[in-house]
CSV table of C-alpha atoms and ligand atoms in Angstrom, one decimal:
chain,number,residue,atom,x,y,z
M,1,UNK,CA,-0.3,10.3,-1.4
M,2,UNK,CA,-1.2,12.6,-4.5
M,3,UNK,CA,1.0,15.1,-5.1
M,4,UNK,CA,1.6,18.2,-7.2
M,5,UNK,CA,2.1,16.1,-10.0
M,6,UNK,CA,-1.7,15.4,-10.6
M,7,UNK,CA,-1.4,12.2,-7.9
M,8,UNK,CA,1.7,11.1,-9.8
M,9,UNK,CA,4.7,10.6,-6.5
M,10,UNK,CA,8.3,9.4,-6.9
M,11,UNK,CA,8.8,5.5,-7.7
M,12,UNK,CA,12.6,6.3,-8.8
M,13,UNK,CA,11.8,3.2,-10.8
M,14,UNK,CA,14.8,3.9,-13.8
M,15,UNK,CA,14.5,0.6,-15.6
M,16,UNK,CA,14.0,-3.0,-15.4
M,17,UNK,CA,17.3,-5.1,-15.8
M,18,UNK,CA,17.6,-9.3,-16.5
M,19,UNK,CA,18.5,-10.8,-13.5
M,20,UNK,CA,20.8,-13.4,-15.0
M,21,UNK,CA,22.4,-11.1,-17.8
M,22,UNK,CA,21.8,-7.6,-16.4
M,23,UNK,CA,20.3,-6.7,-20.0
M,24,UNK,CA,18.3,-3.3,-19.5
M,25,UNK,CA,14.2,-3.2,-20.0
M,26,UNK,CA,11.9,-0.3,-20.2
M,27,UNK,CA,10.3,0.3,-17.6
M,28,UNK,CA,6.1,1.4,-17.2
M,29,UNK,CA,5.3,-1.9,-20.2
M,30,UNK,CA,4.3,-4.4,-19.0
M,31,UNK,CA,6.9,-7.2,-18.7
M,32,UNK,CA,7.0,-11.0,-18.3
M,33,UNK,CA,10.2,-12.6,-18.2
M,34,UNK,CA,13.4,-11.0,-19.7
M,35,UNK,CA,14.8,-11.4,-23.1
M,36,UNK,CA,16.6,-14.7,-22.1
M,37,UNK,CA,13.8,-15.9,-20.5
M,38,UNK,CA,15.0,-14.8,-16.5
M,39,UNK,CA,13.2,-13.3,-14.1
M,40,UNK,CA,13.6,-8.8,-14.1
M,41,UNK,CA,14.0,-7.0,-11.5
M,42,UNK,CA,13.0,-3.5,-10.6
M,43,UNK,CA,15.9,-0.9,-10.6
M,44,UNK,CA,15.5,2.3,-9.0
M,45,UNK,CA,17.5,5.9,-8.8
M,46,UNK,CA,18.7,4.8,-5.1
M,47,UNK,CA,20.6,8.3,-4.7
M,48,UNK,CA,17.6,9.8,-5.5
M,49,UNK,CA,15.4,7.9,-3.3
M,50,UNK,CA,17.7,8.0,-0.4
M,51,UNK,CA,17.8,11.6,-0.7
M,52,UNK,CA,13.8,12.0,-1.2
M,53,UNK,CA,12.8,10.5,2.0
M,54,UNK,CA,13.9,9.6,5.2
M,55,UNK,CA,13.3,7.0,8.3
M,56,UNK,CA,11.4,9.7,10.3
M,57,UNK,CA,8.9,10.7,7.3
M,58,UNK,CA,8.3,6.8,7.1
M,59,UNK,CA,7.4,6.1,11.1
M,60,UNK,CA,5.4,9.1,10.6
M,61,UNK,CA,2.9,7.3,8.0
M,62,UNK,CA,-0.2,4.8,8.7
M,63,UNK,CA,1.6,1.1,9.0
M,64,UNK,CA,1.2,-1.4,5.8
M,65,UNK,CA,3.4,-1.5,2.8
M,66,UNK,CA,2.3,1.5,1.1
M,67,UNK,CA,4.2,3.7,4.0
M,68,UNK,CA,7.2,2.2,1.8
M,69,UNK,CA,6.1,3.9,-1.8
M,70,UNK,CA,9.2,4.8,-2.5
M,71,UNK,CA,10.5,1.9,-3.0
M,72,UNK,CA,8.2,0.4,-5.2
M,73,UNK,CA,7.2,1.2,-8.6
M,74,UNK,CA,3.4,2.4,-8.7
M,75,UNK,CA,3.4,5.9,-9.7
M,76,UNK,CA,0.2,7.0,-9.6
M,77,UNK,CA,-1.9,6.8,-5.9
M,78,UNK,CA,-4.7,6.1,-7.6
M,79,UNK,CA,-3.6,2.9,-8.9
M,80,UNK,CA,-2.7,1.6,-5.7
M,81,UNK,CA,-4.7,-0.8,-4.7
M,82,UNK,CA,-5.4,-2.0,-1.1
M,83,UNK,CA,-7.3,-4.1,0.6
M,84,UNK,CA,-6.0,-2.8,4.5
M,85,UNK,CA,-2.6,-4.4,4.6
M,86,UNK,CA,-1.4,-3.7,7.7
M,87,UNK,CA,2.0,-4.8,9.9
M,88,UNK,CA,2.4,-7.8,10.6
M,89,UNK,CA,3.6,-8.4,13.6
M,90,UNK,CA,6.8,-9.7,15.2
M,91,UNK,CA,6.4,-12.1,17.9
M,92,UNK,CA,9.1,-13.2,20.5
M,93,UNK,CA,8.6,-16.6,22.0
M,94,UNK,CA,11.0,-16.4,25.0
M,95,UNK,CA,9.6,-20.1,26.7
M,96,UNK,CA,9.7,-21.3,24.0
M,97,UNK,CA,13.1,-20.0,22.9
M,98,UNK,CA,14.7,-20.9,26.2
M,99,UNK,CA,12.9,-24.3,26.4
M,100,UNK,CA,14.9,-25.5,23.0
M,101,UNK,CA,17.8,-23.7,24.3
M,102,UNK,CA,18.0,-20.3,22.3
M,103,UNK,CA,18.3,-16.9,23.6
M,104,UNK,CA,15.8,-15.0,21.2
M,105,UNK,CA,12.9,-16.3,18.4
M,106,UNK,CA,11.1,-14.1,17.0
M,107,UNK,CA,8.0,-15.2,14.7
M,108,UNK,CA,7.3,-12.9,11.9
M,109,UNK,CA,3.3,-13.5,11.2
M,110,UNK,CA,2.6,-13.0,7.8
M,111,UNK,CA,-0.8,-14.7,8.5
M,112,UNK,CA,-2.7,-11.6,9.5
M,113,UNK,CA,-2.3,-10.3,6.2
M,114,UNK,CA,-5.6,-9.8,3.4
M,115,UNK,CA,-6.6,-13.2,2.4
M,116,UNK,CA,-4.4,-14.5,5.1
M,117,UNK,CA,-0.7,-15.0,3.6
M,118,UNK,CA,2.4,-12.9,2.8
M,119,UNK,CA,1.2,-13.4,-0.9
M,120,UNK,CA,-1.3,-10.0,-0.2
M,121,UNK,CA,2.3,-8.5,-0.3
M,122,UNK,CA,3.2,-9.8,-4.3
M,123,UNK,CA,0.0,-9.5,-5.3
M,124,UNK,CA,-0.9,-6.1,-4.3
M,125,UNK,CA,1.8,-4.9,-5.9
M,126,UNK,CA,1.4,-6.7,-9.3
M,127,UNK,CA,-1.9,-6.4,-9.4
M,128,UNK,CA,-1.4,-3.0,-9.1
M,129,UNK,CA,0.9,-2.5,-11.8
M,130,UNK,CA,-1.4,-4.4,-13.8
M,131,UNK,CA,-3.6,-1.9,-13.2
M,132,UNK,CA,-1.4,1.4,-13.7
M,133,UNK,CA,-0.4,-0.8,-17.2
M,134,UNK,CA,-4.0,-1.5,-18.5
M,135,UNK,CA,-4.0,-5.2,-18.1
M,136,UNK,CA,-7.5,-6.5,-17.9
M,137,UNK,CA,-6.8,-10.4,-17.5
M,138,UNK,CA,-4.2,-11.9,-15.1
M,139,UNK,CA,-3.8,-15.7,-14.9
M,140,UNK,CA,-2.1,-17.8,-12.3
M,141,UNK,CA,-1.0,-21.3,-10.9
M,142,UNK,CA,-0.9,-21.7,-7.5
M,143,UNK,CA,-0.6,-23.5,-4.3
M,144,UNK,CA,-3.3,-21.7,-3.4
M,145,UNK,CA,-2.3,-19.0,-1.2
M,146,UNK,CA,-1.0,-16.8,-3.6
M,147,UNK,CA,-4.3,-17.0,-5.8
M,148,UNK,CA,-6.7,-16.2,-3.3
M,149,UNK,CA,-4.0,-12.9,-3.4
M,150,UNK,CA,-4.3,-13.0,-7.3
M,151,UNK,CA,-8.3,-13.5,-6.7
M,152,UNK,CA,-9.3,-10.5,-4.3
M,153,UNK,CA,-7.2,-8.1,-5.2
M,154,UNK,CA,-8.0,-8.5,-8.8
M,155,UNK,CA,-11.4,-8.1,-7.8
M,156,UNK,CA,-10.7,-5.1,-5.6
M,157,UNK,CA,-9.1,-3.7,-8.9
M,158,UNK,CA,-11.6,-4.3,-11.8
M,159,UNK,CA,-9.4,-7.2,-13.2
M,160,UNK,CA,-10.5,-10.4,-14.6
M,161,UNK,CA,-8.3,-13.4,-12.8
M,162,UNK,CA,-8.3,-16.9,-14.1
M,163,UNK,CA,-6.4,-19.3,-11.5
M,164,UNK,CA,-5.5,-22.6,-11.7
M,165,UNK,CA,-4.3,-24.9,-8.1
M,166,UNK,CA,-3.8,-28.3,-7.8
M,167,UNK,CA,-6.8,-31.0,-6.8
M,168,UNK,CA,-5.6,-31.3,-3.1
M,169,UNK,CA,-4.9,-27.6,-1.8
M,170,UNK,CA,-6.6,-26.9,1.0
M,171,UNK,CA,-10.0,-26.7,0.4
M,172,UNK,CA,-11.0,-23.7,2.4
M,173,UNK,CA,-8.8,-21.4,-0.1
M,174,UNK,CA,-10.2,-23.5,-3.2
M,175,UNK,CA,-13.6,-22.1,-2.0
M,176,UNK,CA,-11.7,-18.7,-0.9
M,177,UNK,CA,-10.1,-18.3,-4.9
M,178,UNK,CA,-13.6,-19.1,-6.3
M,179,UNK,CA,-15.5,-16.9,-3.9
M,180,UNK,CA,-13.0,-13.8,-4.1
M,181,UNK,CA,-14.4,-14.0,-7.9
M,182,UNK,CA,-11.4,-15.8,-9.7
M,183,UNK,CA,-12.3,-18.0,-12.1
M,184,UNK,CA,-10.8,-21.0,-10.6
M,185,UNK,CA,-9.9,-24.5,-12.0
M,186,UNK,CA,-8.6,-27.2,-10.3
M,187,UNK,CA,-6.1,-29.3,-11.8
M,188,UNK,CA,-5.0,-32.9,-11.0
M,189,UNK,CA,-1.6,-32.2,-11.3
M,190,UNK,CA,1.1,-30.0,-9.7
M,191,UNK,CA,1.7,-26.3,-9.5
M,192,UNK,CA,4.1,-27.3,-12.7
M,193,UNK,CA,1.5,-28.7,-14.5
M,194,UNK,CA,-0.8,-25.3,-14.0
M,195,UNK,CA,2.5,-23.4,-14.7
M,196,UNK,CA,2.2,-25.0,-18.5
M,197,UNK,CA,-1.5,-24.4,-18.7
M,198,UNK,CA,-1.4,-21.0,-17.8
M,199,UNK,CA,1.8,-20.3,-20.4
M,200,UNK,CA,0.0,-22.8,-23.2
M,201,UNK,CA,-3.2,-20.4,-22.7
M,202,UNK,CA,-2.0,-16.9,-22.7
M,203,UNK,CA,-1.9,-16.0,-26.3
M,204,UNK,CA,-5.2,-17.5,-27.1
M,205,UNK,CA,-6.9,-16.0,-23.9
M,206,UNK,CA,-5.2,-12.5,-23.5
M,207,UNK,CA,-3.9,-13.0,-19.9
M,208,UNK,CA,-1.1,-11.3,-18.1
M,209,UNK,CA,0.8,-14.4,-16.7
M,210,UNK,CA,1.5,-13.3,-12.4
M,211,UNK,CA,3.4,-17.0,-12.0
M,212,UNK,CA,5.8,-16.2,-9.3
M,213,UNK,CA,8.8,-14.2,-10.6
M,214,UNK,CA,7.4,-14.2,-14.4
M,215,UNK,CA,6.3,-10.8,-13.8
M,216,UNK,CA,8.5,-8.7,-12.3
M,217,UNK,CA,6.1,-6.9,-9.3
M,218,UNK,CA,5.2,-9.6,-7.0
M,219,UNK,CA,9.1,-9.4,-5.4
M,220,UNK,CA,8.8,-5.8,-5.0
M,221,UNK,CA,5.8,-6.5,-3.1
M,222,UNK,CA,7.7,-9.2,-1.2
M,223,UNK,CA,10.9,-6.8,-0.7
M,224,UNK,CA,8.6,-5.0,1.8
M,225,UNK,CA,8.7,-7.6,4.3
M,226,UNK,CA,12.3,-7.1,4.2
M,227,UNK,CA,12.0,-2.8,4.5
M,228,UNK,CA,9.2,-3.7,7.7
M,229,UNK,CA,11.3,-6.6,9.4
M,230,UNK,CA,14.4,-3.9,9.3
M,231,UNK,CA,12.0,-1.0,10.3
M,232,UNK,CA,10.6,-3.2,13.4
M,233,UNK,CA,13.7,-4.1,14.8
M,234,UNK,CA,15.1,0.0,15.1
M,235,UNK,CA,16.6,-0.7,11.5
M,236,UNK,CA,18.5,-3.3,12.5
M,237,UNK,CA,18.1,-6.5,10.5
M,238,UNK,CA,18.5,-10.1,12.6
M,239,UNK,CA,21.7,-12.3,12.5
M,240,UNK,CA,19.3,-15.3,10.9
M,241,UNK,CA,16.6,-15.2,8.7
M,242,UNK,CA,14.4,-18.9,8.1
M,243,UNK,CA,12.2,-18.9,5.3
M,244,UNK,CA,9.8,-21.6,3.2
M,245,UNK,CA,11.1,-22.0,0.3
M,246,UNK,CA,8.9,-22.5,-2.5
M,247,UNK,CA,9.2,-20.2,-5.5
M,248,UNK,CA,12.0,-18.4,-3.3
M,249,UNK,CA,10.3,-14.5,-4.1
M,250,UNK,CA,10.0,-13.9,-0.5
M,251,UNK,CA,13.6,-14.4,0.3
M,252,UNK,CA,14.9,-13.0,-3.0
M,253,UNK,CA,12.9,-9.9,-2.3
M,254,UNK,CA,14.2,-9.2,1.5
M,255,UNK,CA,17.6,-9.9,-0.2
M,256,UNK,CA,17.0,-7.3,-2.6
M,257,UNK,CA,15.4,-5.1,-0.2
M,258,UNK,CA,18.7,-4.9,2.0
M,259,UNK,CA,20.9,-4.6,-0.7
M,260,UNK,CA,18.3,-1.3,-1.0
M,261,UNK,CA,18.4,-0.1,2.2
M,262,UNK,CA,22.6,-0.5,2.6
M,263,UNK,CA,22.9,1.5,-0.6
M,264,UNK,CA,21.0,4.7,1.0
M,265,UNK,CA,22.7,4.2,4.4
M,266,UNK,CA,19.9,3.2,6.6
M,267,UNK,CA,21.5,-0.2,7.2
M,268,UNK,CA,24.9,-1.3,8.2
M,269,UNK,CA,27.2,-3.4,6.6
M,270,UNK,CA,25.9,-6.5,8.5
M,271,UNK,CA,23.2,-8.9,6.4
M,272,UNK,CA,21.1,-11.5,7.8
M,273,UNK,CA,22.3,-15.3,7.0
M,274,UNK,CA,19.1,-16.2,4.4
M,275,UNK,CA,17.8,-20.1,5.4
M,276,UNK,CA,16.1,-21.6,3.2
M,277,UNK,CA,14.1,-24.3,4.5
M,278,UNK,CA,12.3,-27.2,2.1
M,279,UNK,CA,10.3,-30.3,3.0
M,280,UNK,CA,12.0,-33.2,1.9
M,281,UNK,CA,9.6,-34.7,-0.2
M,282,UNK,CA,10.2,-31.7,-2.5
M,283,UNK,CA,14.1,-30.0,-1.7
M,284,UNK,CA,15.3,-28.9,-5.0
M,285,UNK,CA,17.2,-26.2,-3.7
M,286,UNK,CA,18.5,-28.0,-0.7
M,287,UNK,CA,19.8,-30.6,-3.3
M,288,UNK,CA,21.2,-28.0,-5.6
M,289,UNK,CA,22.9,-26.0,-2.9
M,290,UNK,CA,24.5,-29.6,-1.1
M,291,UNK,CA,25.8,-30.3,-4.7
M,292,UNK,CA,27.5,-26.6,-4.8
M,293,UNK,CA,25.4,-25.9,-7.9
M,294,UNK,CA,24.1,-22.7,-9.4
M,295,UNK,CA,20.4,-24.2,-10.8
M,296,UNK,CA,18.2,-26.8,-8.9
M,297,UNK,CA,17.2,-30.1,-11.2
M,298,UNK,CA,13.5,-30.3,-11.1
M,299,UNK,CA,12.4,-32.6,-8.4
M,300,UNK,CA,10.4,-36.0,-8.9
M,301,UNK,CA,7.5,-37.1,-7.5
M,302,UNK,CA,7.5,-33.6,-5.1
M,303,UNK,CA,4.6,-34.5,-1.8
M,304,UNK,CA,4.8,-32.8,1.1
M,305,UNK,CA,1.7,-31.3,3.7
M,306,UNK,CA,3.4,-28.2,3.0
M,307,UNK,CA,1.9,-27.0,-0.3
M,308,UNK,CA,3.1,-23.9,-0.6
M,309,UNK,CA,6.4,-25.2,-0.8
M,310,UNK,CA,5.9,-28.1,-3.3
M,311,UNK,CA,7.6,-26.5,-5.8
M,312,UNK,CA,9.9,-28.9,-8.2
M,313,UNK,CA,11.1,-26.2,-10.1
M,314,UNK,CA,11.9,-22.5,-9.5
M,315,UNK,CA,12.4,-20.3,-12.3
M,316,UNK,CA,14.6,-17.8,-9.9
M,317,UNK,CA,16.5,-21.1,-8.3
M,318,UNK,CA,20.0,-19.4,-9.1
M,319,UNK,CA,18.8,-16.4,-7.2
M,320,UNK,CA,17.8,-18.0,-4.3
M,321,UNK,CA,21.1,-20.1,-4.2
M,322,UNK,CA,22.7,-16.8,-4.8
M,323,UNK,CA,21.5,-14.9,-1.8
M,324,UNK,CA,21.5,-18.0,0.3
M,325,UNK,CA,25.6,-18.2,-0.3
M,326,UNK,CA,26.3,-14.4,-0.4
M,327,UNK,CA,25.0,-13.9,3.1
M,328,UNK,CA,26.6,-17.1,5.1
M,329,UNK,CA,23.4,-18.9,5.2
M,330,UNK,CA,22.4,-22.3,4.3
M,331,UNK,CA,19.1,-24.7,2.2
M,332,UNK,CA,17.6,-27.4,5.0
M,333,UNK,CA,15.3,-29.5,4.4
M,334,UNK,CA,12.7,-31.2,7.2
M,335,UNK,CA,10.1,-34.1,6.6
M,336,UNK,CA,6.4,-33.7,7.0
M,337,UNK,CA,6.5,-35.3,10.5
M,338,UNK,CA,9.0,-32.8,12.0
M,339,UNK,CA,6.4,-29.9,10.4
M,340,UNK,CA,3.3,-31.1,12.2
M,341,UNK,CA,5.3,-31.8,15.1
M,342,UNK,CA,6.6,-28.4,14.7
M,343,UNK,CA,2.9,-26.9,14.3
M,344,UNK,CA,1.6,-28.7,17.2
M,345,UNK,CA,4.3,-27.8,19.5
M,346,UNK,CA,3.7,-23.8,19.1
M,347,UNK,CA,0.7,-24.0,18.7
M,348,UNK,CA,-0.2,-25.5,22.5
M,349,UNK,CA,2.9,-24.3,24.2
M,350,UNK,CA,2.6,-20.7,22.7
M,351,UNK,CA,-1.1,-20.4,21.3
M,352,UNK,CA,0.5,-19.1,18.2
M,353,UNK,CA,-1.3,-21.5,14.4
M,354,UNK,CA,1.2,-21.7,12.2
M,355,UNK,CA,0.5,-23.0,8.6
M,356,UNK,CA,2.6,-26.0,7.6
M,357,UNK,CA,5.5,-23.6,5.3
M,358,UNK,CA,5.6,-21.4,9.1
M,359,UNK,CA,6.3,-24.7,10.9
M,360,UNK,CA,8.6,-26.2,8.5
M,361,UNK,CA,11.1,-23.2,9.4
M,362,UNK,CA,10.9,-24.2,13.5
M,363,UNK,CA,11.7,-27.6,12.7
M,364,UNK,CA,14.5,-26.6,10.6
M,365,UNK,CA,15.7,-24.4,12.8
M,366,UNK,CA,15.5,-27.1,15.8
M,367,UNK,CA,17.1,-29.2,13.9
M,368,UNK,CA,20.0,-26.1,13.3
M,369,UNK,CA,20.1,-25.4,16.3
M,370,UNK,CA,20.9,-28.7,17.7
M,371,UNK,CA,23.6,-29.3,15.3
M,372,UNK,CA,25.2,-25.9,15.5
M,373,UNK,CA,24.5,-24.3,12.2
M,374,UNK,CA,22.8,-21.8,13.8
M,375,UNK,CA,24.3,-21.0,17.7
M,376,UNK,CA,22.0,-20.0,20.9
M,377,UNK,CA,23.1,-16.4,20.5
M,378,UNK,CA,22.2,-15.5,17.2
M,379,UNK,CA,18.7,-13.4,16.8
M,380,UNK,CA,16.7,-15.8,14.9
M,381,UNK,CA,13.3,-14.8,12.8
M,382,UNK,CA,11.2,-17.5,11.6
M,383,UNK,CA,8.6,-16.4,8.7
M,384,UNK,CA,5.2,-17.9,9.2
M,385,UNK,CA,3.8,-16.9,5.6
M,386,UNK,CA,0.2,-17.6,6.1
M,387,UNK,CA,-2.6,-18.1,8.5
M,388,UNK,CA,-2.6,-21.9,9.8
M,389,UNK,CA,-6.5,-21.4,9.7
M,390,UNK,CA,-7.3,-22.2,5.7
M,391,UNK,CA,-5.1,-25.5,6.3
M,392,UNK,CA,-6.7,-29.0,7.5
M,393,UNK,CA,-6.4,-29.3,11.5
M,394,UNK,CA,-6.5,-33.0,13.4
M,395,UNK,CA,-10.0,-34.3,14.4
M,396,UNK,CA,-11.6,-33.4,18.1
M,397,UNK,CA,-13.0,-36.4,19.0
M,398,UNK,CA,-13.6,-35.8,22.6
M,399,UNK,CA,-18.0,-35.4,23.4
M,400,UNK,CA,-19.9,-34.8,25.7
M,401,UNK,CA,-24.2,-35.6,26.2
M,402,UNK,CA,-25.9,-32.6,27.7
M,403,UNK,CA,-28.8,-34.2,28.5
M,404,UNK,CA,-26.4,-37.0,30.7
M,405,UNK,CA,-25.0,-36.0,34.0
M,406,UNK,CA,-21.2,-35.0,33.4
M,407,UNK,CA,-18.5,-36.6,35.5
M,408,UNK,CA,-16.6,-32.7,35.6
M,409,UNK,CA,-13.6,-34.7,37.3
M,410,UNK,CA,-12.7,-37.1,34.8
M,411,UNK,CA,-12.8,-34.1,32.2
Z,501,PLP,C1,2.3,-20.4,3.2
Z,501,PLP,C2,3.4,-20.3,2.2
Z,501,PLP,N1,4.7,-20.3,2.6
Z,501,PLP,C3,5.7,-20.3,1.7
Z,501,PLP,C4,5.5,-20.2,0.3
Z,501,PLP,C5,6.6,-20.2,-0.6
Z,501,PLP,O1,6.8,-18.8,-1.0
Z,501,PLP,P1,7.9,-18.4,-2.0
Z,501,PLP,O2,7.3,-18.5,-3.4
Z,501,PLP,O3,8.2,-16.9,-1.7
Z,501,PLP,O4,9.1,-19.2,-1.9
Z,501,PLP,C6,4.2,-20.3,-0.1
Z,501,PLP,C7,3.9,-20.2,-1.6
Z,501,PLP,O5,2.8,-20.6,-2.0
Z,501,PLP,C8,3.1,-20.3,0.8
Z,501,PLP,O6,1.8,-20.3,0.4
């Protein structure tokens, strides 16, 4: 909201510090990686903030991540840009729970989101920043979720987007990335491979590079799943959090966003247990963190149904490992038949489509369950990061001829 300072607020952004060396940025430039090549993250005044607002001011505003301003670093309202995020909901499956043999499962639905996926989340927030910093051209590989984020809300802003996916995502957000007015190219490679194209082109084409974590706004728009997950549950954050792990911004930035909230006092000493859940045709993490490691080896030959989470290599692997270990949790990887399995199974005993990332964290945490890494009493949230509509469903073969009587009992 515009305020006395000519529609300037508070960000209490103070600087921007290297997440591997803590070396100190500028803030308000525009940033890609740090000096030594690691992701930055977004430091704030937290004193400041804490003392600046409070929980009742927050409940008080419109729901969507902008009621959390505070905590994010757009200073002026004007470059905010928005395309009606709203909150998304958290949905307890009780039969379901108690048919498995857990007490409580709550589904977070990221789905419902702006293009469908928690990526609205990253990319509302970079995009504006790109805005409030003058960029004009972003570029970005992707599994295609997070373009179709890159693509609308660049178009929203006034930005040119070039995005680049790989041949076989789904087709529905090809068409979505090219429609939403990016100009989209599709590559027979994986993400990777775009990652190099977009980083071989930038010089030569002038783009701002919005790969995950290789800008430093997208997990500030993440960490607000984090702030809303806590606000939903009376401030209060769950005993186990399962998310798909791909790039890992998601669960760095709920991470991040706790540490936030514990420094100003609106959350206890307790932290969630961070899962991070792979497919394993593509488990770098999982491997890394089995090995007791602090980086993940790239992965070979990564396939899995669940694109989002093909990723061989993560640039912020050591942060996800961190934040997996500091907070008891553990990396699990399931294979594509358990996903679909997964995804079927909630979707006809509970009417609720999960995309294939979504489903990869129920089969995981079945599979935890069962062999006690995660125990029947522990509040569990699942992240379902995107609407299972923009993926490919099975075939409906079943027909009937209107013009031929119809045997109703045998239907
Ligand atoms: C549906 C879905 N789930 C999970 C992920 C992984 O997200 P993150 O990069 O935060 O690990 C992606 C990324 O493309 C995705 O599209």
């Amino acid at each position: 909201m515009p305020d006395a300072r000519g529609g300037e607020h508070d960000t209490f952004v103070t600087h921007l510090e290297c997440s591997a060396t803590g070396e100190v940025h500028q803030a308000d430039i525009p940033h890609g990686l740090s000096r030594a090549g690691k992701p930055l993250l977004v430091r704030y005044d937290l004193e400041a903030l804490g003392r600046a607002i409070d929980r009742e001011t927050i409940a008080r505003r419109p729901p969507g991540l902008w009621r959390y301003r505070e905590f994010l670093p757009v200073r002026r309202a004007e470059n905010r840009v928005s395309l009606g995020e709203i909150e998304t909901p958290v949905i307890p499956v009780p039969r379901f729970a108690k048919r498995i043999g857990a007490d409580e499962l709550l589904i977070k639905d990221e789905g419902r989101l702006p293009t469908g996926s928690f990526k609205a989340r990253g990319l509302c927030l970079a995009v504006s920043m790109a805005k409030e910093l003058g960029v004009a051209r972003m570029a970005m590989p992707t599994a295609g979720n997070a373009g179709a984020a890159l693509a609308a809300y660049c178009s929203r802003a006034g930005i040119e987007s070039f995005v680049f996916c790989p041949d076989d995502a789904p087709e529905v957000t090809i068409s979505e990335i090219a429609f939403q007015g990016a100009r989209l190219y599709r590559v027979n490679g994986l993400i990777n491979d775009c990652g190099r194209i977009v980083g071989e082109g930038k010089r030569a084409m002038g783009w701002f590079d919005a790969s995950t974590l290789k800008e430093p706004y997208r997990i500030e728009g993440k960490k607000t799943m984090g702030i809303e997950l806590a606000e939903q549950l009376g401030w209060e954050v769950p005993d186990v959090i399962f998310y798909p792990t791909g790039g890992g911004t998601g669960l760095i930035g709920m991470w991040k966003a706790f540490a936030e909230l514990a420094a100003i006092g609106w959350l206890g000493e307790k932290r969630p247990r961070m899962v991070a859940v792979q497919a394993s045709g593509c488990a770098p993490i999982v491997r890394a963190y089995d090995a007791d490691v602090e980086l993940a080896e790239p992965w070979e030959n990564a396939a899995t149904v669940a694109g989002g989470i093909r990723v061989p290599s993560a640039i912020g692997d050591f942060l996800i490992l961190r934040a997996v270990r500091e907070s008891g949790g553990f990396a699990i990887a399931v294979d594509d038949e358990a996903i679909l399995a997964a995804q079927a199974e909630m979707a006809r005993e509970e009417g609720l489509l999960l995309c294939p990332e979504g489903a990869a964290t129920l089969a995981a945490y079945k599979v935890a369950l069962a062999d006690g890494r995660v125990t029947r009493d522990e509040r569990a949230v699942l992240f379902n990061c995107a609407t299972g509509l923009k993926y490919p469903l099975p075939p409906v073969t079943r027909r009937l001829d209107c013009r031929a009587p119809i045997d109703y009992a045998a239907l």
